[in-house]
């Protein structure tokens, strides 16, 4: 694995503004969101709105990813995604969610998830995950991907490639009538081939008018994930695979989650809607 030094927190830039005409999610300015009490199966109108939100989130992530290179700060990536979403009338869902201060998550190397964009400079050989969610039309679209920064070592490159493959395999396993745990079973069995850890405490989730509806999508074979998949359900799958342990520590910021052994980790995510025969990806650019 790369001999890069471990990450340390950088400096935060001022909070970015969102034009006043852009609709805010209900949780902005509050300690947390109102618990979701609606159905997990969505109406055709909601699903169509989620296609729009998902497309904007995917394009915002792609625009930010164009900037990834050694010497670029994670805050610069946040700026690009923030401005793209605002330009298209979408609110960056993470901004103000339970106090999160930025418009996307940037998780570098040993950071499993929820890294906060700041003055951290990307280095040649790093890997970085961008996690972007857009809110527009009263619904959210959520996606993430892990990118290579410059010349990346083979072990890290394979981890990224295989994590993407685990998501693709999981999406193909989605079928009405199956239990949710088929998703984690597929991911975990694939990850075990390579001796990777599968993060357990951070999961996929139901998503619709709520950023996190309460539906849990484990990425390991959980005996408790017995909810039956139904057409019209909308949720994310977002496996996090590690080169070592799945156990983690959290920084003092209350957000940044790092592997306990500080080995590298990768993640990929799409928002899906269940169809009569499988799943449609809603977060395609």
mmCIF file of C-alpha atoms in Angstrom, residues 19-268:
data_model
loop_
_atom_site.group_PDB
_atom_site.id
_atom_site.type_symbol
_atom_site.label_atom_id
_atom_site.label_comp_id
_atom_site.label_asym_id
_atom_site.label_seq_id
_atom_site.Cartn_x
_atom_site.Cartn_y
_atom_site.Cartn_z
ATOM 1 C CA UNK A 19 -29.580 31.529 -3.461
ATOM 2 C CA UNK A 20 -32.736 32.394 -1.570
ATOM 3 C CA UNK A 21 -35.036 31.141 -4.331
ATOM 4 C CA UNK A 22 -33.769 27.544 -3.955
ATOM 5 C CA UNK A 23 -36.006 25.397 -1.778
ATOM 6 C CA UNK A 24 -34.361 24.108 1.393
ATOM 7 C CA UNK A 25 -34.927 20.668 2.941
ATOM 8 C CA UNK A 26 -36.949 20.912 6.142
ATOM 9 C CA UNK A 27 -33.972 20.038 8.357
ATOM 10 C CA UNK A 28 -31.875 23.088 7.432
ATOM 11 C CA UNK A 29 -31.414 25.260 10.505
ATOM 12 C CA UNK A 30 -32.590 22.481 12.838
ATOM 13 C CA UNK A 31 -30.578 19.995 14.940
ATOM 14 C CA UNK A 32 -31.862 17.118 12.841
ATOM 15 C CA UNK A 33 -34.519 16.038 10.334
ATOM 16 C CA UNK A 34 -38.106 15.251 11.188
ATOM 17 C CA UNK A 35 -38.426 11.431 11.246
ATOM 18 C CA UNK A 36 -39.890 10.056 8.024
ATOM 19 C CA UNK A 37 -43.257 8.324 8.443
ATOM 20 C CA UNK A 38 -44.244 7.823 4.813
ATOM 21 C CA UNK A 39 -44.059 4.710 2.623
ATOM 22 C CA UNK A 40 -40.895 3.179 1.187
ATOM 23 C CA UNK A 41 -42.743 2.551 -2.099
ATOM 24 C CA UNK A 42 -42.939 5.837 -4.003
ATOM 25 C CA UNK A 43 -45.422 7.241 -6.511
ATOM 26 C CA UNK A 44 -44.460 7.615 -10.182
ATOM 27 C CA UNK A 45 -44.408 11.401 -9.643
ATOM 28 C CA UNK A 46 -41.909 11.125 -6.792
ATOM 29 C CA UNK A 47 -39.734 8.728 -8.777
ATOM 30 C CA UNK A 48 -39.672 11.113 -11.742
ATOM 31 C CA UNK A 49 -38.646 13.972 -9.433
ATOM 32 C CA UNK A 50 -35.892 11.730 -8.030
ATOM 33 C CA UNK A 51 -34.590 11.120 -11.567
ATOM 34 C CA UNK A 52 -34.062 14.868 -11.877
ATOM 35 C CA UNK A 53 -32.407 15.160 -8.453
ATOM 36 C CA UNK A 54 -30.256 12.114 -9.126
ATOM 37 C CA UNK A 55 -29.109 13.421 -12.498
ATOM 38 C CA UNK A 56 -28.058 16.756 -10.988
ATOM 39 C CA UNK A 57 -26.187 15.016 -8.162
ATOM 40 C CA UNK A 58 -24.375 12.763 -10.640
ATOM 41 C CA UNK A 59 -23.401 15.676 -12.881
ATOM 42 C CA UNK A 60 -22.263 17.788 -9.914
ATOM 43 C CA UNK A 61 -20.034 14.923 -8.786
ATOM 44 C CA UNK A 62 -18.642 14.515 -12.306
ATOM 45 C CA UNK A 63 -17.876 18.246 -12.532
ATOM 46 C CA UNK A 64 -16.030 18.215 -9.209
ATOM 47 C CA UNK A 65 -14.153 15.059 -10.214
ATOM 48 C CA UNK A 66 -12.734 16.836 -13.292
ATOM 49 C CA UNK A 67 -10.690 18.964 -10.904
ATOM 50 C CA UNK A 68 -9.118 16.040 -9.008
ATOM 51 C CA UNK A 69 -5.335 16.215 -9.255
ATOM 52 C CA UNK A 70 -2.322 16.508 -6.971
ATOM 53 C CA UNK A 71 -2.222 19.974 -5.392
ATOM 54 C CA UNK A 72 -5.993 20.554 -5.395
ATOM 55 C CA UNK A 73 -7.738 21.044 -2.036
ATOM 56 C CA UNK A 74 -10.856 19.178 -1.044
ATOM 57 C CA UNK A 75 -12.485 22.584 -0.435
ATOM 58 C CA UNK A 76 -12.019 23.409 -4.120
ATOM 59 C CA UNK A 77 -13.969 20.240 -4.994
ATOM 60 C CA UNK A 78 -16.740 21.338 -2.638
ATOM 61 C CA UNK A 79 -16.930 24.721 -4.366
ATOM 62 C CA UNK A 80 -17.400 23.172 -7.808
ATOM 63 C CA UNK A 81 -20.153 20.777 -6.704
ATOM 64 C CA UNK A 82 -21.879 23.497 -4.650
ATOM 65 C CA UNK A 83 -21.973 25.936 -7.541
ATOM 66 C CA UNK A 84 -23.134 23.291 -10.019
ATOM 67 C CA UNK A 85 -26.098 22.266 -7.846
ATOM 68 C CA UNK A 86 -27.090 25.860 -7.157
ATOM 69 C CA UNK A 87 -26.820 26.757 -10.861
ATOM 70 C CA UNK A 88 -29.382 24.036 -11.595
ATOM 71 C CA UNK A 89 -31.753 25.048 -8.814
ATOM 72 C CA UNK A 90 -30.826 22.252 -6.402
ATOM 73 C CA UNK A 91 -29.871 22.527 -2.745
ATOM 74 C CA UNK A 92 -26.757 20.567 -1.633
ATOM 75 C CA UNK A 93 -28.412 18.101 0.752
ATOM 76 C CA UNK A 94 -25.459 17.716 3.105
ATOM 77 C CA UNK A 95 -25.169 21.472 3.772
ATOM 78 C CA UNK A 96 -26.686 21.947 7.222
ATOM 79 C CA UNK A 97 -27.746 18.321 7.612
ATOM 80 C CA UNK A 98 -27.310 17.727 11.358
ATOM 81 C CA UNK A 99 -24.858 20.614 11.263
ATOM 82 C CA UNK A 100 -22.619 19.304 8.463
ATOM 83 C CA UNK A 101 -20.811 22.401 7.178
ATOM 84 C CA UNK A 102 -20.193 21.617 3.497
ATOM 85 C CA UNK A 103 -21.957 20.686 0.258
ATOM 86 C CA UNK A 104 -20.397 17.261 -0.310
ATOM 87 C CA UNK A 105 -18.235 14.757 1.561
ATOM 88 C CA UNK A 106 -14.596 14.234 0.549
ATOM 89 C CA UNK A 107 -13.146 11.052 2.068
ATOM 90 C CA UNK A 108 -9.431 10.572 1.392
ATOM 91 C CA UNK A 109 -7.430 7.328 1.806
ATOM 92 C CA UNK A 110 -8.231 5.943 5.303
ATOM 93 C CA UNK A 111 -11.441 7.980 5.630
ATOM 94 C CA UNK A 112 -14.392 5.595 5.310
ATOM 95 C CA UNK A 113 -17.046 8.279 4.904
ATOM 96 C CA UNK A 114 -18.251 11.783 5.865
ATOM 97 C CA UNK A 115 -14.933 13.565 5.383
ATOM 98 C CA UNK A 116 -15.383 17.355 5.532
ATOM 99 C CA UNK A 117 -13.927 19.397 2.658
ATOM 100 C CA UNK A 118 -11.253 21.781 3.926
ATOM 101 C CA UNK A 119 -7.747 22.993 3.153
ATOM 102 C CA UNK A 120 -6.439 19.418 2.801
ATOM 103 C CA UNK A 121 -4.316 19.166 -0.353
ATOM 104 C CA UNK A 122 -4.649 16.044 -2.481
ATOM 105 C CA UNK A 123 -1.331 14.281 -3.050
ATOM 106 C CA UNK A 124 -0.062 12.137 -5.867
ATOM 107 C CA UNK A 125 -1.042 8.558 -4.988
ATOM 108 C CA UNK A 126 -4.115 9.424 -2.896
ATOM 109 C CA UNK A 127 -7.597 8.073 -3.450
ATOM 110 C CA UNK A 128 -10.584 10.307 -2.713
ATOM 111 C CA UNK A 129 -14.301 9.606 -2.483
ATOM 112 C CA UNK A 130 -16.796 12.293 -3.465
ATOM 113 C CA UNK A 131 -20.290 11.903 -1.986
ATOM 114 C CA UNK A 132 -22.838 14.298 -3.509
ATOM 115 C CA UNK A 133 -26.562 14.601 -2.802
ATOM 116 C CA UNK A 134 -28.911 17.079 -4.482
ATOM 117 C CA UNK A 135 -32.344 18.222 -3.251
ATOM 118 C CA UNK A 136 -34.796 19.569 -5.801
ATOM 119 C CA UNK A 137 -38.511 19.116 -6.405
ATOM 120 C CA UNK A 138 -38.935 18.038 -2.788
ATOM 121 C CA UNK A 139 -36.735 14.924 -3.132
ATOM 122 C CA UNK A 140 -33.080 13.867 -2.854
ATOM 123 C CA UNK A 141 -30.687 12.063 -5.203
ATOM 124 C CA UNK A 142 -27.541 10.619 -3.598
ATOM 125 C CA UNK A 143 -24.386 9.169 -5.178
ATOM 126 C CA UNK A 144 -20.680 8.760 -4.565
ATOM 127 C CA UNK A 145 -17.559 7.383 -6.218
ATOM 128 C CA UNK A 146 -13.878 6.943 -5.394
ATOM 129 C CA UNK A 147 -11.279 8.511 -7.685
ATOM 130 C CA UNK A 148 -7.539 8.052 -8.170
ATOM 131 C CA UNK A 149 -5.239 11.043 -7.652
ATOM 132 C CA UNK A 150 -2.247 10.877 -9.967
ATOM 133 C CA UNK A 151 -0.128 7.721 -9.892
ATOM 134 C CA UNK A 152 -1.824 5.317 -7.443
ATOM 135 C CA UNK A 153 -0.323 2.042 -6.205
ATOM 136 C CA UNK A 154 -1.727 -1.228 -7.520
ATOM 137 C CA UNK A 155 -3.234 -2.357 -4.203
ATOM 138 C CA UNK A 156 -5.267 0.830 -3.885
ATOM 139 C CA UNK A 157 -6.255 0.809 -7.553
ATOM 140 C CA UNK A 158 -7.577 -2.739 -7.264
ATOM 141 C CA UNK A 159 -9.502 -1.849 -4.092
ATOM 142 C CA UNK A 160 -11.243 0.968 -5.954
ATOM 143 C CA UNK A 161 -11.975 -1.195 -9.003
ATOM 144 C CA UNK A 162 -13.355 -4.053 -6.908
ATOM 145 C CA UNK A 163 -15.461 -1.788 -4.729
ATOM 146 C CA UNK A 164 -17.132 -0.444 -7.870
ATOM 147 C CA UNK A 165 -17.672 -4.019 -9.035
ATOM 148 C CA UNK A 166 -19.269 -4.941 -5.689
ATOM 149 C CA UNK A 167 -21.838 -2.174 -6.156
ATOM 150 C CA UNK A 168 -22.600 -3.302 -9.704
ATOM 151 C CA UNK A 169 -23.091 -6.891 -8.544
ATOM 152 C CA UNK A 170 -25.351 -5.762 -5.714
ATOM 153 C CA UNK A 171 -27.527 -3.712 -8.056
ATOM 154 C CA UNK A 172 -27.961 -6.745 -10.318
ATOM 155 C CA UNK A 173 -29.124 -8.792 -7.298
ATOM 156 C CA UNK A 174 -32.061 -6.458 -6.590
ATOM 157 C CA UNK A 175 -35.349 -8.168 -7.477
ATOM 158 C CA UNK A 176 -38.891 -7.771 -6.172
ATOM 159 C CA UNK A 177 -39.716 -10.537 -3.702
ATOM 160 C CA UNK A 178 -36.159 -10.969 -2.445
ATOM 161 C CA UNK A 179 -35.131 -9.824 1.005
ATOM 162 C CA UNK A 180 -32.901 -6.779 1.462
ATOM 163 C CA UNK A 181 -30.119 -9.010 2.841
ATOM 164 C CA UNK A 182 -29.414 -10.367 -0.650
ATOM 165 C CA UNK A 183 -27.633 -7.057 -1.293
ATOM 166 C CA UNK A 184 -25.184 -7.438 1.571
ATOM 167 C CA UNK A 185 -24.719 -11.140 0.876
ATOM 168 C CA UNK A 186 -23.538 -10.409 -2.667
ATOM 169 C CA UNK A 187 -21.202 -7.614 -1.563
ATOM 170 C CA UNK A 188 -19.693 -9.525 1.350
ATOM 171 C CA UNK A 189 -19.124 -12.740 -0.595
ATOM 172 C CA UNK A 190 -17.340 -10.816 -3.348
ATOM 173 C CA UNK A 191 -15.216 -8.774 -0.912
ATOM 174 C CA UNK A 192 -14.116 -11.911 0.943
ATOM 175 C CA UNK A 193 -12.449 -13.224 -2.223
ATOM 176 C CA UNK A 194 -9.805 -10.528 -1.770
ATOM 177 C CA UNK A 195 -9.636 -10.428 2.017
ATOM 178 C CA UNK A 196 -11.287 -7.001 2.196
ATOM 179 C CA UNK A 197 -13.163 -5.735 5.218
ATOM 180 C CA UNK A 198 -16.810 -4.739 4.732
ATOM 181 C CA UNK A 199 -17.909 -1.755 6.820
ATOM 182 C CA UNK A 200 -20.965 -2.685 8.871
ATOM 183 C CA UNK A 201 -22.027 0.370 10.868
ATOM 184 C CA UNK A 202 -22.541 2.693 7.883
ATOM 185 C CA UNK A 203 -25.130 1.470 5.426
ATOM 186 C CA UNK A 204 -27.283 2.234 2.445
ATOM 187 C CA UNK A 205 -30.640 3.808 3.215
ATOM 188 C CA UNK A 206 -34.105 4.593 2.017
ATOM 189 C CA UNK A 207 -34.304 7.949 0.252
ATOM 190 C CA UNK A 208 -37.146 10.006 -1.210
ATOM 191 C CA UNK A 209 -38.507 13.262 0.224
ATOM 192 C CA UNK A 210 -36.383 12.245 3.207
ATOM 193 C CA UNK A 211 -32.578 12.141 2.948
ATOM 194 C CA UNK A 212 -32.615 8.988 5.137
ATOM 195 C CA UNK A 213 -36.047 7.405 5.429
ATOM 196 C CA UNK A 214 -35.238 4.793 8.087
ATOM 197 C CA UNK A 215 -34.923 1.828 5.716
ATOM 198 C CA UNK A 216 -31.491 0.256 6.279
ATOM 199 C CA UNK A 217 -29.500 -1.466 3.509
ATOM 200 C CA UNK A 218 -26.595 -3.410 5.110
ATOM 201 C CA UNK A 219 -23.579 -4.233 2.958
ATOM 202 C CA UNK A 220 -22.929 -7.511 4.781
ATOM 203 C CA UNK A 221 -25.170 -10.558 5.091
ATOM 204 C CA UNK A 222 -27.350 -9.403 7.975
ATOM 205 C CA UNK A 223 -29.915 -11.908 9.311
ATOM 206 C CA UNK A 224 -32.038 -8.951 10.403
ATOM 207 C CA UNK A 225 -32.404 -7.377 6.945
ATOM 208 C CA UNK A 226 -35.543 -9.336 6.079
ATOM 209 C CA UNK A 227 -37.586 -6.525 4.526
ATOM 210 C CA UNK A 228 -38.973 -7.754 1.211
ATOM 211 C CA UNK A 229 -37.995 -5.709 -1.831
ATOM 212 C CA UNK A 230 -41.007 -4.237 -3.656
ATOM 213 C CA UNK A 231 -41.424 -2.368 -6.959
ATOM 214 C CA UNK A 232 -41.328 1.388 -6.374
ATOM 215 C CA UNK A 233 -38.973 1.241 -3.388
ATOM 216 C CA UNK A 234 -36.201 3.837 -3.546
ATOM 217 C CA UNK A 235 -32.938 3.387 -1.667
ATOM 218 C CA UNK A 236 -29.165 3.659 -1.921
ATOM 219 C CA UNK A 237 -26.545 0.933 -2.061
ATOM 220 C CA UNK A 238 -23.098 2.250 -1.082
ATOM 221 C CA UNK A 239 -20.571 -0.444 -0.122
ATOM 222 C CA UNK A 240 -17.463 0.595 1.808
ATOM 223 C CA UNK A 241 -14.611 -1.920 1.478
ATOM 224 C CA UNK A 242 -11.305 -1.743 3.349
ATOM 225 C CA UNK A 243 -7.813 -3.179 2.947
ATOM 226 C CA UNK A 244 -7.913 -4.184 6.616
ATOM 227 C CA UNK A 245 -10.416 -4.073 9.449
ATOM 228 C CA UNK A 246 -13.986 -2.850 9.131
ATOM 229 C CA UNK A 247 -13.710 -1.269 12.580
ATOM 230 C CA UNK A 248 -13.341 2.488 12.789
ATOM 231 C CA UNK A 249 -12.564 5.582 14.823
ATOM 232 C CA UNK A 250 -14.184 9.007 14.520
ATOM 233 C CA UNK A 251 -12.419 12.342 14.524
ATOM 234 C CA UNK A 252 -13.331 15.001 17.055
ATOM 235 C CA UNK A 253 -15.389 16.799 14.398
ATOM 236 C CA UNK A 254 -18.089 14.160 14.939
ATOM 237 C CA UNK A 255 -18.225 13.313 11.224
ATOM 238 C CA UNK A 256 -14.954 12.003 9.789
ATOM 239 C CA UNK A 257 -14.849 8.192 10.075
ATOM 240 C CA UNK A 258 -11.440 6.517 9.618
ATOM 241 C CA UNK A 259 -10.429 2.869 9.612
ATOM 242 C CA UNK A 260 -9.106 1.799 13.011
ATOM 243 C CA UNK A 261 -5.938 0.379 11.435
ATOM 244 C CA UNK A 262 -5.681 3.444 9.135
ATOM 245 C CA UNK A 263 -5.594 1.272 6.033
ATOM 246 C CA UNK A 264 -7.278 2.524 2.904
ATOM 247 C CA UNK A 265 -10.940 2.220 2.061
ATOM 248 C CA UNK A 266 -13.106 2.854 -1.008
ATOM 249 C CA UNK A 267 -16.817 3.402 -1.608
ATOM 250 C CA UNK A 268 -19.303 3.696 -4.476
#
